Amino acid sequence: MAISFRLDGRAVEVDDDGLSLLEALREQLGVHTVKDGCALPGQCGCCTVRVDGAARVACSTPVRPVAAPDVTPGAAPAHRALTAPPQPLRPRRPAP
């Protein structure tokens, strides 16, 4: 059975073979910005993606419930909203 959703604003479709969202993104869609970093699923958070604006750990999120929403990988601009806004540059002072 194929599952359809939007990835970074474009429509995509993956096979639902009982895969996690992480496996579908990496193996079927070639999105390697989403990392698989922990031995215990869901512990490290390096595979965090946004599903309809909410942060989800992709390694422990099945593909099936994701059908239809928007998915944004962690390296996409939406991820930057999770961090503090950039600070203005300070002028450099000459070395004494």
PDB file of N, CA and C in Angstrom, residues 4-90:
ATOM      1  N   SER A   4       0.901   8.600   0.814  1.00  0.00           N
ATOM      2  CA  SER A   4       1.228   9.894   0.209  1.00  0.00           C
ATOM      3  C   SER A   4       1.290  10.966   1.278  1.00  0.00           C
ATOM      4  N   PHE A   5       2.272  11.854   1.144  1.00  0.00           N
ATOM      5  CA  PHE A   5       2.363  13.025   2.017  1.00  0.00           C
ATOM      6  C   PHE A   5       3.198  14.064   1.290  1.00  0.00           C
ATOM      7  N   ARG A   6       3.314  15.240   1.897  1.00  0.00           N
ATOM      8  CA  ARG A   6       4.099  16.317   1.298  1.00  0.00           C
ATOM      9  C   ARG A   6       5.421  16.412   2.045  1.00  0.00           C
ATOM     10  N   LEU A   7       6.512  16.426   1.299  1.00  0.00           N
ATOM     11  CA  LEU A   7       7.848  16.534   1.865  1.00  0.00           C
ATOM     12  C   LEU A   7       8.450  17.831   1.372  1.00  0.00           C
ATOM     13  N   ASP A   8       8.696  18.751   2.288  1.00  0.00           N
ATOM     14  CA  ASP A   8       9.197  20.080   1.923  1.00  0.00           C
ATOM     15  C   ASP A   8       8.338  20.731   0.848  1.00  0.00           C
ATOM     16  N   GLY A   9       7.024  20.533   0.915  1.00  0.00           N
ATOM     17  CA  GLY A   9       6.096  21.174   0.000  1.00  0.00           C
ATOM     18  C   GLY A   9       5.817  20.427  -1.292  1.00  0.00           C
ATOM     19  N   ARG A  10       6.503  19.325  -1.551  1.00  0.00           N
ATOM     20  CA  ARG A  10       6.230  18.569  -2.777  1.00  0.00           C
ATOM     21  C   ARG A  10       5.579  17.234  -2.430  1.00  0.00           C
ATOM     22  N   ALA A  11       4.659  16.802  -3.261  1.00  0.00           N
ATOM     23  CA  ALA A  11       3.943  15.547  -3.032  1.00  0.00           C
ATOM     24  C   ALA A  11       4.877  14.364  -3.288  1.00  0.00           C
ATOM     25  N   VAL A  12       4.898  13.417  -2.341  1.00  0.00           N
ATOM     26  CA  VAL A  12       5.703  12.199  -2.498  1.00  0.00           C
ATOM     27  C   VAL A  12       4.849  11.001  -2.110  1.00  0.00           C
ATOM     28  N   GLU A  13       5.329   9.839  -2.494  1.00  0.00           N
ATOM     29  CA  GLU A  13       4.619   8.601  -2.177  1.00  0.00           C
ATOM     30  C   GLU A  13       5.660   7.540  -1.826  1.00  0.00           C
ATOM     31  N   VAL A  14       5.410   6.804  -0.730  1.00  0.00           N
ATOM     32  CA  VAL A  14       6.307   5.721  -0.307  1.00  0.00           C
ATOM     33  C   VAL A  14       5.484   4.460  -0.095  1.00  0.00           C
ATOM     34  N   ASP A  15       6.144   3.314  -0.203  1.00  0.00           N
ATOM     35  CA  ASP A  15       5.486   2.049   0.082  1.00  0.00           C
ATOM     36  C   ASP A  15       5.417   1.856   1.585  1.00  0.00           C
ATOM     37  N   ASP A  16       4.276   1.408   2.068  1.00  0.00           N
ATOM     38  CA  ASP A  16       4.115   1.141   3.500  1.00  0.00           C
ATOM     39  C   ASP A  16       4.395  -0.338   3.740  1.00  0.00           C
ATOM     40  N   ASP A  17       5.640  -0.629   4.041  1.00  0.00           N
ATOM     41  CA  ASP A  17       6.045  -1.996   4.346  1.00  0.00           C
ATOM     42  C   ASP A  17       6.328  -2.142   5.834  1.00  0.00           C
ATOM     43  N   GLY A  18       5.626  -1.390   6.659  1.00  0.00           N
ATOM     44  CA  GLY A  18       5.856  -1.409   8.097  1.00  0.00           C
ATOM     45  C   GLY A  18       7.099  -0.625   8.491  1.00  0.00           C
ATOM     46  N   LEU A  19       7.541   0.270   7.605  1.00  0.00           N
ATOM     47  CA  LEU A  19       8.741   1.053   7.862  1.00  0.00           C
ATOM     48  C   LEU A  19       8.451   2.224   8.795  1.00  0.00           C
ATOM     49  N   SER A  20       9.509   2.681   9.454  1.00  0.00           N
ATOM     50  CA  SER A  20       9.404   3.922  10.212  1.00  0.00           C
ATOM     51  C   SER A  20       9.520   5.081   9.231  1.00  0.00           C
ATOM     52  N   LEU A  21       9.148   6.257   9.666  1.00  0.00           N
ATOM     53  CA  LEU A  21       9.276   7.439   8.825  1.00  0.00           C
ATOM     54  C   LEU A  21      10.747   7.665   8.467  1.00  0.00           C
ATOM     55  N   LEU A  22      11.647   7.411   9.393  1.00  0.00           N
ATOM     56  CA  LEU A  22      13.073   7.549   9.135  1.00  0.00           C
ATOM     57  C   LEU A  22      13.516   6.639   7.992  1.00  0.00           C
ATOM     58  N   GLU A  23      13.135   5.383   8.037  1.00  0.00           N
ATOM     59  CA  GLU A  23      13.512   4.434   6.987  1.00  0.00           C
ATOM     60  C   GLU A  23      12.933   4.845   5.641  1.00  0.00           C
ATOM     61  N   ALA A  24      11.686   5.290   5.631  1.00  0.00           N
ATOM     62  CA  ALA A  24      11.058   5.715   4.382  1.00  0.00           C
ATOM     63  C   ALA A  24      11.763   6.936   3.802  1.00  0.00           C
ATOM     64  N   LEU A  25      12.090   7.908   4.653  1.00  0.00           N
ATOM     65  CA  LEU A  25      12.765   9.111   4.171  1.00  0.00           C
ATOM     66  C   LEU A  25      14.136   8.783   3.605  1.00  0.00           C
ATOM     67  N   ARG A  26      14.908   7.976   4.327  1.00  0.00           N
ATOM     68  CA  ARG A  26      16.275   7.683   3.892  1.00  0.00           C
ATOM     69  C   ARG A  26      16.333   6.678   2.744  1.00  0.00           C
ATOM     70  N   GLU A  27      15.611   5.579   2.868  1.00  0.00           N
ATOM     71  CA  GLU A  27      15.733   4.476   1.909  1.00  0.00           C
ATOM     72  C   GLU A  27      14.894   4.660   0.647  1.00  0.00           C
ATOM     73  N   GLN A  28      13.689   5.195   0.790  1.00  0.00           N
ATOM     74  CA  GLN A  28      12.815   5.311  -0.374  1.00  0.00           C
ATOM     75  C   GLN A  28      12.871   6.684  -1.040  1.00  0.00           C
ATOM     76  N   LEU A  29      13.158   7.725  -0.255  1.00  0.00           N
ATOM     77  CA  LEU A  29      13.151   9.075  -0.815  1.00  0.00           C
ATOM     78  C   LEU A  29      14.548   9.688  -0.919  1.00  0.00           C
ATOM     79  N   GLY A  30      15.560   9.024  -0.359  1.00  0.00           N
ATOM     80  CA  GLY A  30      16.934   9.515  -0.462  1.00  0.00           C
ATOM     81  C   GLY A  30      17.227  10.761   0.345  1.00  0.00           C
ATOM     82  N   VAL A  31      16.454  11.002   1.411  1.00  0.00           N
ATOM     83  CA  VAL A  31      16.682  12.177   2.263  1.00  0.00           C
ATOM     84  C   VAL A  31      17.669  11.771   3.352  1.00  0.00           C
ATOM     85  N   HIS A  32      18.938  12.159   3.181  1.00  0.00           N
ATOM     86  CA  HIS A  32      19.966  11.747   4.131  1.00  0.00           C
ATOM     87  C   HIS A  32      20.322  12.830   5.135  1.00  0.00           C
ATOM     88  N   THR A  33      19.585  13.948   5.124  1.00  0.00           N
ATOM     89  CA  THR A  33      19.794  14.963   6.147  1.00  0.00           C
ATOM     90  C   THR A  33      19.180  14.523   7.470  1.00  0.00           C
ATOM     91  N   VAL A  34      18.281  13.554   7.425  1.00  0.00           N
ATOM     92  CA  VAL A  34      17.687  12.989   8.635  1.00  0.00           C
ATOM     93  C   VAL A  34      18.598  11.846   9.059  1.00  0.00           C
ATOM     94  N   LYS A  35      19.183  11.945  10.237  1.00  0.00           N
ATOM     95  CA  LYS A  35      20.198  10.992  10.680  1.00  0.00           C
ATOM     96  C   LYS A  35      19.612   9.890  11.559  1.00  0.00           C
ATOM     97  N   ASP A  36      20.280   8.741  11.532  1.00  0.00           N
ATOM     98  CA  ASP A  36      19.956   7.613  12.408  1.00  0.00           C
ATOM     99  C   ASP A  36      21.116   7.497  13.374  1.00  0.00           C
ATOM    100  N   GLY A  37      20.940   8.032  14.573  1.00  0.00           N
ATOM    101  CA  GLY A  37      22.087   8.139  15.470  1.00  0.00           C
ATOM    102  C   GLY A  37      22.052   7.369  16.756  1.00  0.00           C
ATOM    103  N   CYS A  38      20.954   6.760  17.134  1.00  0.00           N
ATOM    104  CA  CYS A  38      20.925   6.104  18.434  1.00  0.00           C
ATOM    105  C   CYS A  38      20.611   4.613  18.305  1.00  0.00           C
ATOM    106  N   ALA A  39      21.054   3.860  19.292  1.00  0.00           N
ATOM    107  CA  ALA A  39      20.796   2.422  19.311  1.00  0.00           C
ATOM    108  C   ALA A  39      19.384   2.138  19.838  1.00  0.00           C
ATOM    109  N   LEU A  40      18.908   2.968  20.725  1.00  0.00           N
ATOM    110  CA  LEU A  40      17.557   2.829  21.272  1.00  0.00           C
ATOM    111  C   LEU A  40      16.656   3.834  20.575  1.00  0.00           C
ATOM    112  N   PRO A  41      15.717   3.389  19.772  1.00  0.00           N
ATOM    113  CA  PRO A  41      14.884   4.326  19.001  1.00  0.00           C
ATOM    114  C   PRO A  41      14.261   5.433  19.845  1.00  0.00           C
ATOM    115  N   GLY A  42      14.425   6.647  19.362  1.00  0.00           N
ATOM    116  CA  GLY A  42      13.795   7.800  19.983  1.00  0.00           C
ATOM    117  C   GLY A  42      14.586   8.460  21.087  1.00  0.00           C
ATOM    118  N   GLN A  43      15.799   8.025  21.348  1.00  0.00           N
ATOM    119  CA  GLN A  43      16.552   8.548  22.483  1.00  0.00           C
ATOM    120  C   GLN A  43      17.378   9.796  22.183  1.00  0.00           C
ATOM    121  N   CYS A  44      17.998   9.861  21.002  1.00  0.00           N
ATOM    122  CA  CYS A  44      18.942  10.958  20.765  1.00  0.00           C
ATOM    123  C   CYS A  44      18.314  12.181  20.096  1.00  0.00           C
ATOM    124  N   GLY A  45      17.277  11.988  19.289  1.00  0.00           N
ATOM    125  CA  GLY A  45      16.596  13.105  18.644  1.00  0.00           C
ATOM    126  C   GLY A  45      17.225  13.614  17.369  1.00  0.00           C
ATOM    127  N   CYS A  46      18.292  12.971  16.869  1.00  0.00           N
ATOM    128  CA  CYS A  46      18.928  13.496  15.650  1.00  0.00           C
ATOM    129  C   CYS A  46      18.112  13.189  14.400  1.00  0.00           C
ATOM    130  N   CYS A  47      17.035  12.421  14.521  1.00  0.00           N
ATOM    131  CA  CYS A  47      16.173  12.146  13.374  1.00  0.00           C
ATOM    132  C   CYS A  47      14.872  12.945  13.460  1.00  0.00           C
ATOM    133  N   THR A  48      14.870  13.987  14.264  1.00  0.00           N
ATOM    134  CA  THR A  48      13.662  14.788  14.463  1.00  0.00           C
ATOM    135  C   THR A  48      13.252  15.492  13.172  1.00  0.00           C
ATOM    136  N   VAL A  49      11.974  15.387  12.849  1.00  0.00           N
ATOM    137  CA  VAL A  49      11.386  16.057  11.691  1.00  0.00           C
ATOM    138  C   VAL A  49      10.134  16.788  12.167  1.00  0.00           C
ATOM    139  N   ARG A  50       9.609  17.643  11.323  1.00  0.00           N
ATOM    140  CA  ARG A  50       8.338  18.313  11.635  1.00  0.00           C
ATOM    141  C   ARG A  50       7.243  17.652  10.817  1.00  0.00           C
ATOM    142  N   VAL A  51       6.200  17.225  11.505  1.00  0.00           N
ATOM    143  CA  VAL A  51       5.022  16.655  10.846  1.00  0.00           C
ATOM    144  C   VAL A  51       3.873  17.597  11.173  1.00  0.00           C
ATOM    145  N   ASP A  52       3.405  18.301  10.156  1.00  0.00           N
ATOM    146  CA  ASP A  52       2.386  19.347  10.331  1.00  0.00           C
ATOM    147  C   ASP A  52       2.783  20.341  11.421  1.00  0.00           C
ATOM    148  N   GLY A  53       4.053  20.707  11.440  1.00  0.00           N
ATOM    149  CA  GLY A  53       4.541  21.720  12.368  1.00  0.00           C
ATOM    150  C   GLY A  53       4.965  21.207  13.726  1.00  0.00           C
ATOM    151  N   ALA A  54       4.635  19.971  14.081  1.00  0.00           N
ATOM    152  CA  ALA A  54       5.006  19.420  15.386  1.00  0.00           C
ATOM    153  C   ALA A  54       6.253  18.551  15.236  1.00  0.00           C
ATOM    154  N   ALA A  55       7.187  18.683  16.178  1.00  0.00           N
ATOM    155  CA  ALA A  55       8.402  17.874  16.150  1.00  0.00           C
ATOM    156  C   ALA A  55       8.062  16.417  16.448  1.00  0.00           C
ATOM    157  N   ARG A  56       8.585  15.514  15.617  1.00  0.00           N
ATOM    158  CA  ARG A  56       8.388  14.064  15.794  1.00  0.00           C
ATOM    159  C   ARG A  56       9.719  13.373  15.612  1.00  0.00           C
ATOM    160  N   VAL A  57       9.960  12.321  16.361  1.00  0.00           N
ATOM    161  CA  VAL A  57      11.168  11.518  16.212  1.00  0.00           C
ATOM    162  C   VAL A  57      10.871  10.486  15.127  1.00  0.00           C
ATOM    163  N   ALA A  58      11.524  10.627  13.967  1.00  0.00           N
ATOM    164  CA  ALA A  58      11.197   9.826  12.785  1.00  0.00           C
ATOM    165  C   ALA A  58      11.482   8.346  12.958  1.00  0.00           C
ATOM    166  N   CYS A  59      12.465   7.982  13.805  1.00  0.00           N
ATOM    167  CA  CYS A  59      12.818   6.562  13.937  1.00  0.00           C
ATOM    168  C   CYS A  59      11.744   5.770  14.667  1.00  0.00           C
ATOM    169  N   SER A  60      10.916   6.446  15.440  1.00  0.00           N
ATOM    170  CA  SER A  60       9.856   5.735  16.161  1.00  0.00           C
ATOM    171  C   SER A  60       8.454   6.141  15.700  1.00  0.00           C
ATOM    172  N   THR A  61       8.369   6.826  14.553  1.00  0.00           N
ATOM    173  CA  THR A  61       7.088   7.212  13.981  1.00  0.00           C
ATOM    174  C   THR A  61       6.803   6.334  12.762  1.00  0.00           C
ATOM    175  N   PRO A  62       5.765   5.508  12.808  1.00  0.00           N
ATOM    176  CA  PRO A  62       5.428   4.695  11.632  1.00  0.00           C
ATOM    177  C   PRO A  62       4.987   5.584  10.472  1.00  0.00           C
ATOM    178  N   VAL A  63       5.214   5.116   9.257  1.00  0.00           N
ATOM    179  CA  VAL A  63       4.839   5.896   8.073  1.00  0.00           C
ATOM    180  C   VAL A  63       3.326   6.047   7.963  1.00  0.00           C
ATOM    181  N   ARG A  64       2.570   5.010   8.268  1.00  0.00           N
ATOM    182  CA  ARG A  64       1.126   5.018   8.043  1.00  0.00           C
ATOM    183  C   ARG A  64       0.405   6.230   8.652  1.00  0.00           C
ATOM    184  N   PRO A  65       0.631   6.606   9.918  1.00  0.00           N
ATOM    185  CA  PRO A  65      -0.094   7.774  10.454  1.00  0.00           C
ATOM    186  C   PRO A  65       0.308   9.101   9.819  1.00  0.00           C
ATOM    187  N   VAL A  66       1.390   9.116   9.064  1.00  0.00           N
ATOM    188  CA  VAL A  66       1.874  10.353   8.472  1.00  0.00           C
ATOM    189  C   VAL A  66       1.151  10.674   7.174  1.00  0.00           C
ATOM    190  N   ALA A  67       0.366   9.768   6.667  1.00  0.00           N
ATOM    191  CA  ALA A  67      -0.311   9.965   5.380  1.00  0.00           C
ATOM    192  C   ALA A  67      -1.042  11.302   5.353  1.00  0.00           C
ATOM    193  N   ALA A  68      -0.751  12.117   4.351  1.00  0.00           N
ATOM    194  CA  ALA A  68      -1.365  13.398   4.042  1.00  0.00           C
ATOM    195  C   ALA A  68      -0.692  14.621   4.647  1.00  0.00           C
ATOM    196  N   PRO A  69      -0.103  14.605   5.854  1.00  0.00           N
ATOM    197  CA  PRO A  69       0.459  15.853   6.372  1.00  0.00           C
ATOM    198  C   PRO A  69       1.736  16.295   5.650  1.00  0.00           C
ATOM    199  N   ASP A  70       2.203  17.473   6.051  1.00  0.00           N
ATOM    200  CA  ASP A  70       3.463  18.008   5.555  1.00  0.00           C
ATOM    201  C   ASP A  70       4.584  17.527   6.465  1.00  0.00           C
ATOM    202  N   VAL A  71       5.666  17.050   5.861  1.00  0.00           N
ATOM    203  CA  VAL A  71       6.844  16.596   6.598  1.00  0.00           C
ATOM    204  C   VAL A  71       8.011  17.472   6.196  1.00  0.00           C
ATOM    205  N   THR A  72       8.733  17.977   7.190  1.00  0.00           N
ATOM    206  CA  THR A  72       9.903  18.804   6.943  1.00  0.00           C
ATOM    207  C   THR A  72      11.080  18.190   7.677  1.00  0.00           C
ATOM    208  N   PRO A  73      12.119  17.742   6.948  1.00  0.00           N
ATOM    209  CA  PRO A  73      13.294  17.194   7.615  1.00  0.00           C
ATOM    210  C   PRO A  73      13.983  18.235   8.479  1.00  0.00           C
ATOM    211  N   GLY A  74      14.751  17.774   9.441  1.00  0.00           N
ATOM    212  CA  GLY A  74      15.416  18.656  10.400  1.00  0.00           C
ATOM    213  C   GLY A  74      16.355  19.666   9.793  1.00  0.00           C
ATOM    214  N   ALA A  75      16.950  19.391   8.647  1.00  0.00           N
ATOM    215  CA  ALA A  75      17.894  20.323   8.045  1.00  0.00           C
ATOM    216  C   ALA A  75      17.194  21.425   7.266  1.00  0.00           C
ATOM    217  N   ALA A  76      15.897  21.346   7.127  1.00  0.00           N
ATOM    218  CA  ALA A  76      15.147  22.345   6.368  1.00  0.00           C
ATOM    219  C   ALA A  76      14.963  23.616   7.192  1.00  0.00           C
ATOM    220  N   PRO A  77      14.600  24.722   6.584  1.00  0.00           N
ATOM    221  CA  PRO A  77      14.469  25.983   7.305  1.00  0.00           C
ATOM    222  C   PRO A  77      13.540  25.938   8.506  1.00  0.00           C
ATOM    223  N   ALA A  78      12.508  25.105   8.493  1.00  0.00           N
ATOM    224  CA  ALA A  78      11.589  25.065   9.636  1.00  0.00           C
ATOM    225  C   ALA A  78      12.293  24.626  10.902  1.00  0.00           C
ATOM    226  N   HIS A  79      13.377  23.872  10.773  1.00  0.00           N
ATOM    227  CA  HIS A  79      14.108  23.393  11.935  1.00  0.00           C
ATOM    228  C   HIS A  79      14.767  24.562  12.669  1.00  0.00           C
ATOM    229  N   ARG A  80      15.144  25.577  11.918  1.00  0.00           N
ATOM    230  CA  ARG A  80      15.829  26.708  12.537  1.00  0.00           C
ATOM    231  C   ARG A  80      14.941  27.431  13.540  1.00  0.00           C
ATOM    232  N   ALA A  81      13.632  27.270  13.423  1.00  0.00           N
ATOM    233  CA  ALA A  81      12.720  27.908  14.368  1.00  0.00           C
ATOM    234  C   ALA A  81      12.852  27.300  15.757  1.00  0.00           C
ATOM    235  N   LEU A  82      13.425  26.101  15.873  1.00  0.00           N
ATOM    236  CA  LEU A  82      13.605  25.465  17.174  1.00  0.00           C
ATOM    237  C   LEU A  82      14.771  26.064  17.935  1.00  0.00           C
ATOM    238  N   THR A  83      15.663  26.768  17.264  1.00  0.00           N
ATOM    239  CA  THR A  83      16.839  27.342  17.903  1.00  0.00           C
ATOM    240  C   THR A  83      16.617  28.824  18.136  1.00  0.00           C
ATOM    241  N   ALA A  84      17.505  29.409  18.902  1.00  0.00           N
ATOM    242  CA  ALA A  84      17.408  30.842  19.179  1.00  0.00           C
ATOM    243  C   ALA A  84      17.651  31.627  17.902  1.00  0.00           C
ATOM    244  N   PRO A  85      17.034  32.795  17.769  1.00  0.00           N
ATOM    245  CA  PRO A  85      17.269  33.606  16.567  1.00  0.00           C
ATOM    246  C   PRO A  85      18.730  34.038  16.517  1.00  0.00           C
ATOM    247  N   PRO A  86      19.261  34.272  15.325  1.00  0.00           N
ATOM    248  CA  PRO A  86      20.661  34.683  15.229  1.00  0.00           C
ATOM    249  C   PRO A  86      20.891  36.020  15.899  1.00  0.00           C
ATOM    250  N   GLN A  87      22.033  36.149  16.505  1.00  0.00           N
ATOM    251  CA  GLN A  87      22.395  37.395  17.179  1.00  0.00           C
ATOM    252  C   GLN A  87      23.067  38.334  16.175  1.00  0.00           C
ATOM    253  N   PRO A  88      22.893  39.646  16.347  1.00  0.00           N
ATOM    254  CA  PRO A  88      23.548  40.575  15.427  1.00  0.00           C
ATOM    255  C   PRO A  88      25.065  40.500  15.594  1.00  0.00           C
ATOM    256  N   LEU A  89      25.775  40.748  14.500  1.00  0.00           N
ATOM    257  CA  LEU A  89      27.233  40.743  14.555  1.00  0.00           C
ATOM    258  C   LEU A  89      27.718  41.950  15.330  1.00  0.00           C
ATOM    259  N   ARG A  90      28.764  41.722  16.112  1.00  0.00           N
ATOM    260  CA  ARG A  90      29.370  42.835  16.850  1.00  0.00           C
ATOM    261  C   ARG A  90      30.594  43.295  16.090  1.00  0.00           C
TER     262      ARG A  90
END
